[in-house]
PDB file of C-alpha atoms in Angstrom:
ATOM      1  CA  UNK D  28      23.968 -81.637 -60.639  1.00  0.00           C
ATOM      2  CA  UNK D  29      26.856 -81.291 -63.157  1.00  0.00           C
ATOM      3  CA  UNK D  30      26.610 -78.228 -65.320  1.00  0.00           C
ATOM      4  CA  UNK D  31      27.686 -77.714 -68.810  1.00  0.00           C
ATOM      5  CA  UNK D  32      28.779 -74.147 -68.010  1.00  0.00           C
ATOM      6  CA  UNK D  33      30.599 -72.740 -65.062  1.00  0.00           C
ATOM      7  CA  UNK D  34      27.812 -70.320 -64.165  1.00  0.00           C
ATOM      8  CA  UNK D  35      24.630 -71.434 -65.671  1.00  0.00           C
ATOM      9  CA  UNK D  36      21.751 -68.825 -65.763  1.00  0.00           C
ATOM     10  CA  UNK D  37      18.821 -69.320 -63.678  1.00  0.00           C
ATOM     11  CA  UNK D  38      16.422 -68.164 -66.304  1.00  0.00           C
ATOM     12  CA  UNK D  39      15.963 -69.297 -70.028  1.00  0.00           C
ATOM     13  CA  UNK D  40      13.463 -68.881 -72.517  1.00  0.00           C
ATOM     14  CA  UNK D  41      11.818 -72.188 -74.025  1.00  0.00           C
ATOM     15  CA  UNK D  42      10.505 -70.195 -76.857  1.00  0.00           C
ATOM     16  CA  UNK D  43      13.834 -68.557 -77.549  1.00  0.00           C
ATOM     17  CA  UNK D  44      15.468 -72.091 -77.279  1.00  0.00           C
ATOM     18  CA  UNK D  45      13.188 -73.435 -79.822  1.00  0.00           C
ATOM     19  CA  UNK D  46      13.703 -70.619 -82.369  1.00  0.00           C
ATOM     20  CA  UNK D  47      17.437 -70.958 -81.907  1.00  0.00           C
ATOM     21  CA  UNK D  48      17.216 -74.916 -82.317  1.00  0.00           C
ATOM     22  CA  UNK D  49      15.275 -74.307 -85.565  1.00  0.00           C
ATOM     23  CA  UNK D  50      17.819 -72.033 -87.033  1.00  0.00           C
ATOM     24  CA  UNK D  51      20.603 -74.562 -86.177  1.00  0.00           C
ATOM     25  CA  UNK D  52      18.661 -77.377 -87.826  1.00  0.00           C
ATOM     26  CA  UNK D  53      18.441 -75.012 -90.976  1.00  0.00           C
ATOM     27  CA  UNK D  54      22.315 -74.743 -91.098  1.00  0.00           C
ATOM     28  CA  UNK D  55      22.609 -78.445 -90.684  1.00  0.00           C
ATOM     29  CA  UNK D  56      20.302 -78.952 -93.431  1.00  0.00           C
ATOM     30  CA  UNK D  57      22.263 -76.868 -95.951  1.00  0.00           C
ATOM     31  CA  UNK D  58      24.518 -78.493 -98.337  1.00  0.00           C
ATOM     32  CA  UNK D  59      25.421 -75.143-100.096  1.00  0.00           C
ATOM     33  CA  UNK D  60      27.021 -73.260 -97.155  1.00  0.00           C
ATOM     34  CA  UNK D  61      30.744 -73.617 -96.507  1.00  0.00           C
ATOM     35  CA  UNK D  62      32.008 -76.239 -93.916  1.00  0.00           C
ATOM     36  CA  UNK D  63      33.270 -73.644 -91.545  1.00  0.00           C
ATOM     37  CA  UNK D  64      29.938 -71.975 -91.237  1.00  0.00           C
ATOM     38  CA  UNK D  65      28.206 -75.377 -90.525  1.00  0.00           C
ATOM     39  CA  UNK D  66      31.026 -76.229 -88.041  1.00  0.00           C
ATOM     40  CA  UNK D  67      30.156 -72.765 -86.387  1.00  0.00           C
ATOM     41  CA  UNK D  68      26.977 -74.320 -84.601  1.00  0.00           C
ATOM     42  CA  UNK D  69      28.976 -77.170 -82.976  1.00  0.00           C
ATOM     43  CA  UNK D  70      30.552 -77.114 -79.461  1.00  0.00           C
ATOM     44  CA  UNK D  71      34.372 -77.598 -79.575  1.00  0.00           C
ATOM     45  CA  UNK D  72      33.996 -80.854 -77.342  1.00  0.00           C
ATOM     46  CA  UNK D  73      31.252 -82.211 -79.795  1.00  0.00           C
ATOM     47  CA  UNK D  74      30.424 -86.002 -79.892  1.00  0.00           C
ATOM     48  CA  UNK D  75      28.896 -87.220 -83.209  1.00  0.00           C
ATOM     49  CA  UNK D  76      27.823 -90.843 -83.365  1.00  0.00           C
ATOM     50  CA  UNK D  77      26.278 -91.754 -86.708  1.00  0.00           C
ATOM     51  CA  UNK D  78      25.105 -95.529 -87.235  1.00  0.00           C
ATOM     52  CA  UNK D  79      28.018 -97.705 -88.492  1.00  0.00           C
ATOM     53  CA  UNK D  80      30.670 -95.106 -87.953  1.00  0.00           C
ATOM     54  CA  UNK D  81      33.253 -94.340 -85.234  1.00  0.00           C
ATOM     55  CA  UNK D  82      32.214 -91.789 -82.771  1.00  0.00           C
ATOM     56  CA  UNK D  83      33.816 -88.394 -83.609  1.00  0.00           C
ATOM     57  CA  UNK D  84      34.859 -86.338 -80.679  1.00  0.00           C
ATOM     58  CA  UNK D  85      36.327 -83.164 -81.695  1.00  0.00           C
ATOM     59  CA  UNK D  86      35.734 -80.381 -84.385  1.00  0.00           C
ATOM     60  CA  UNK D  87      38.957 -81.186 -86.389  1.00  0.00           C
ATOM     61  CA  UNK D  88      37.558 -84.708 -87.063  1.00  0.00           C
ATOM     62  CA  UNK D  89      34.121 -83.687 -87.802  1.00  0.00           C
ATOM     63  CA  UNK D  90      35.456 -81.144 -90.268  1.00  0.00           C
ATOM     64  CA  UNK D  91      37.522 -83.871 -92.114  1.00  0.00           C
ATOM     65  CA  UNK D  92      34.364 -86.191 -92.144  1.00  0.00           C
ATOM     66  CA  UNK D  93      32.381 -83.339 -93.708  1.00  0.00           C
ATOM     67  CA  UNK D  94      34.965 -82.473 -96.237  1.00  0.00           C
ATOM     68  CA  UNK D  95      35.156 -86.251 -97.136  1.00  0.00           C
ATOM     69  CA  UNK D  96      31.559 -86.412 -97.592  1.00  0.00           C
ATOM     70  CA  UNK D  97      31.191 -83.485 -99.829  1.00  0.00           C
ATOM     71  CA  UNK D  98      33.859 -85.202-102.159  1.00  0.00           C
ATOM     72  CA  UNK D  99      31.343 -87.981-103.060  1.00  0.00           C
ATOM     73  CA  UNK D 100      28.032 -85.906-103.177  1.00  0.00           C
ATOM     74  CA  UNK D 101      25.557 -84.052-101.011  1.00  0.00           C
ATOM     75  CA  UNK D 102      22.267 -84.637 -99.229  1.00  0.00           C
ATOM     76  CA  UNK D 103      19.390 -82.517 -99.597  1.00  0.00           C
ATOM     77  CA  UNK D 104      17.404 -83.007 -96.173  1.00  0.00           C
ATOM     78  CA  UNK D 105      15.049 -81.595 -93.593  1.00  0.00           C
ATOM     79  CA  UNK D 106      15.704 -81.960 -89.821  1.00  0.00           C
ATOM     80  CA  UNK D 107      12.503 -82.140 -87.696  1.00  0.00           C
ATOM     81  CA  UNK D 108      12.345 -81.287 -84.015  1.00  0.00           C
ATOM     82  CA  UNK D 109       9.622 -83.603 -82.539  1.00  0.00           C
ATOM     83  CA  UNK D 110      10.393 -82.763 -78.817  1.00  0.00           C
ATOM     84  CA  UNK D 111      12.515 -79.917 -77.510  1.00  0.00           C
ATOM     85  CA  UNK D 112      13.286 -79.897 -73.744  1.00  0.00           C
ATOM     86  CA  UNK D 113      15.042 -76.753 -72.250  1.00  0.00           C
ATOM     87  CA  UNK D 114      17.157 -76.908 -69.080  1.00  0.00           C
ATOM     88  CA  UNK D 115      19.406 -74.439 -67.430  1.00  0.00           C
ATOM     89  CA  UNK D 116      22.586 -75.469 -69.263  1.00  0.00           C
ATOM     90  CA  UNK D 117      21.549 -77.594 -72.193  1.00  0.00           C
ATOM     91  CA  UNK D 118      18.679 -78.489 -74.526  1.00  0.00           C
ATOM     92  CA  UNK D 119      17.727 -81.816 -75.553  1.00  0.00           C
ATOM     93  CA  UNK D 120      16.044 -82.362 -79.052  1.00  0.00           C
ATOM     94  CA  UNK D 121      14.420 -85.610 -80.076  1.00  0.00           C
ATOM     95  CA  UNK D 122      13.923 -85.591 -84.040  1.00  0.00           C
ATOM     96  CA  UNK D 123      14.452 -87.082 -87.252  1.00  0.00           C
ATOM     97  CA  UNK D 124      15.689 -86.232 -90.797  1.00  0.00           C
ATOM     98  CA  UNK D 125      14.221 -87.000 -94.137  1.00  0.00           C
ATOM     99  CA  UNK D 126      16.192 -86.522 -97.312  1.00  0.00           C
ATOM    100  CA  UNK D 127      17.922 -87.793-100.373  1.00  0.00           C
ATOM    101  CA  UNK D 128      21.881 -88.172-100.904  1.00  0.00           C
ATOM    102  CA  UNK D 129      22.818 -87.332-104.364  1.00  0.00           C
ATOM    103  CA  UNK D 130      26.097 -88.816-106.007  1.00  0.00           C
ATOM    104  CA  UNK D 131      28.416 -85.952-107.239  1.00  0.00           C
ATOM    105  CA  UNK D 132      28.563 -87.647-110.767  1.00  0.00           C
ATOM    106  CA  UNK D 133      24.711 -87.830-110.696  1.00  0.00           C
ATOM    107  CA  UNK D 134      24.763 -91.535-111.075  1.00  0.00           C
ATOM    108  CA  UNK D 135      22.867 -92.206-107.887  1.00  0.00           C
ATOM    109  CA  UNK D 136      19.997 -90.728-105.570  1.00  0.00           C
ATOM    110  CA  UNK D 137      19.462 -92.454-102.321  1.00  0.00           C
ATOM    111  CA  UNK D 138      16.396 -91.534-100.087  1.00  0.00           C
ATOM    112  CA  UNK D 139      16.983 -91.719 -96.369  1.00  0.00           C
ATOM    113  CA  UNK D 140      15.275 -91.249 -92.990  1.00  0.00           C
ATOM    114  CA  UNK D 141      16.808 -90.918 -89.672  1.00  0.00           C
ATOM    115  CA  UNK D 142      15.989 -90.748 -85.933  1.00  0.00           C
ATOM    116  CA  UNK D 143      18.139 -88.607 -84.030  1.00  0.00           C
ATOM    117  CA  UNK D 144      18.889 -87.160 -80.557  1.00  0.00           C
ATOM    118  CA  UNK D 145      20.778 -83.942 -80.107  1.00  0.00           C
ATOM    119  CA  UNK D 146      21.951 -82.356 -77.020  1.00  0.00           C
ATOM    120  CA  UNK D 147      22.863 -78.590 -77.300  1.00  0.00           C
ATOM    121  CA  UNK D 148      25.163 -76.877 -74.712  1.00  0.00           C
ATOM    122  CA  UNK D 149      24.185 -73.463 -73.301  1.00  0.00           C
ATOM    123  CA  UNK D 150      27.185 -71.204 -73.659  1.00  0.00           C
ATOM    124  CA  UNK D 151      28.106 -68.384 -71.266  1.00  0.00           C
ATOM    125  CA  UNK D 152      26.645 -65.901 -73.591  1.00  0.00           C
ATOM    126  CA  UNK D 153      23.485 -67.830 -73.618  1.00  0.00           C
ATOM    127  CA  UNK D 154      23.802 -69.222 -77.190  1.00  0.00           C
ATOM    128  CA  UNK D 155      23.243 -72.900 -78.027  1.00  0.00           C
ATOM    129  CA  UNK D 156      25.924 -75.144 -79.435  1.00  0.00           C
ATOM    130  CA  UNK D 157      25.475 -78.658 -80.819  1.00  0.00           C
ATOM    131  CA  UNK D 158      27.047 -80.717 -78.170  1.00  0.00           C
ATOM    132  CA  UNK D 159      26.130 -84.400 -78.726  1.00  0.00           C
ATOM    133  CA  UNK D 160      24.605 -85.857 -81.911  1.00  0.00           C
ATOM    134  CA  UNK D 161      23.384 -89.539 -82.070  1.00  0.00           C
ATOM    135  CA  UNK D 162      21.531 -90.748 -85.238  1.00  0.00           C
ATOM    136  CA  UNK D 163      20.493 -94.057 -86.924  1.00  0.00           C
ATOM    137  CA  UNK D 164      18.920 -94.735 -90.353  1.00  0.00           C
ATOM    138  CA  UNK D 165      15.366 -96.035 -90.592  1.00  0.00           C
ATOM    139  CA  UNK D 166      15.240 -98.946 -92.859  1.00  0.00           C
ATOM    140  CA  UNK D 167      12.408 -99.829 -95.302  1.00  0.00           C
ATOM    141  CA  UNK D 168      11.104 -96.436 -95.904  1.00  0.00           C
TER     142      UNK D 168
END
């Protein structure tokens, strides 16, 4: 089996993983924290795949995307974790997001809902970092 870390621990806590995942999702939900704080929950080798967008495969490009998005407005959203599966070297989260995007000039509000699949990498110091993100919008809310 291929491992995400060079020396995976043989023990992990599913409860601790759940708590950490929920903390990370709160950070991803916040439109008021700075981009660097938001990026701190991602792995250096992140893969971010949003519906209709090219895949992003590094933190530099993810940061540029987040900065560009903030120029146009912000989203008030809530991530939910429907299923959390813990493994030696990673955690898989199937979830969704419900929210509203607000144009910076106040001219538009657009509700949205997504499905998502997030893989988190377990680091050498037993932290979790967002590694892979895949999401799609749900039409006709």
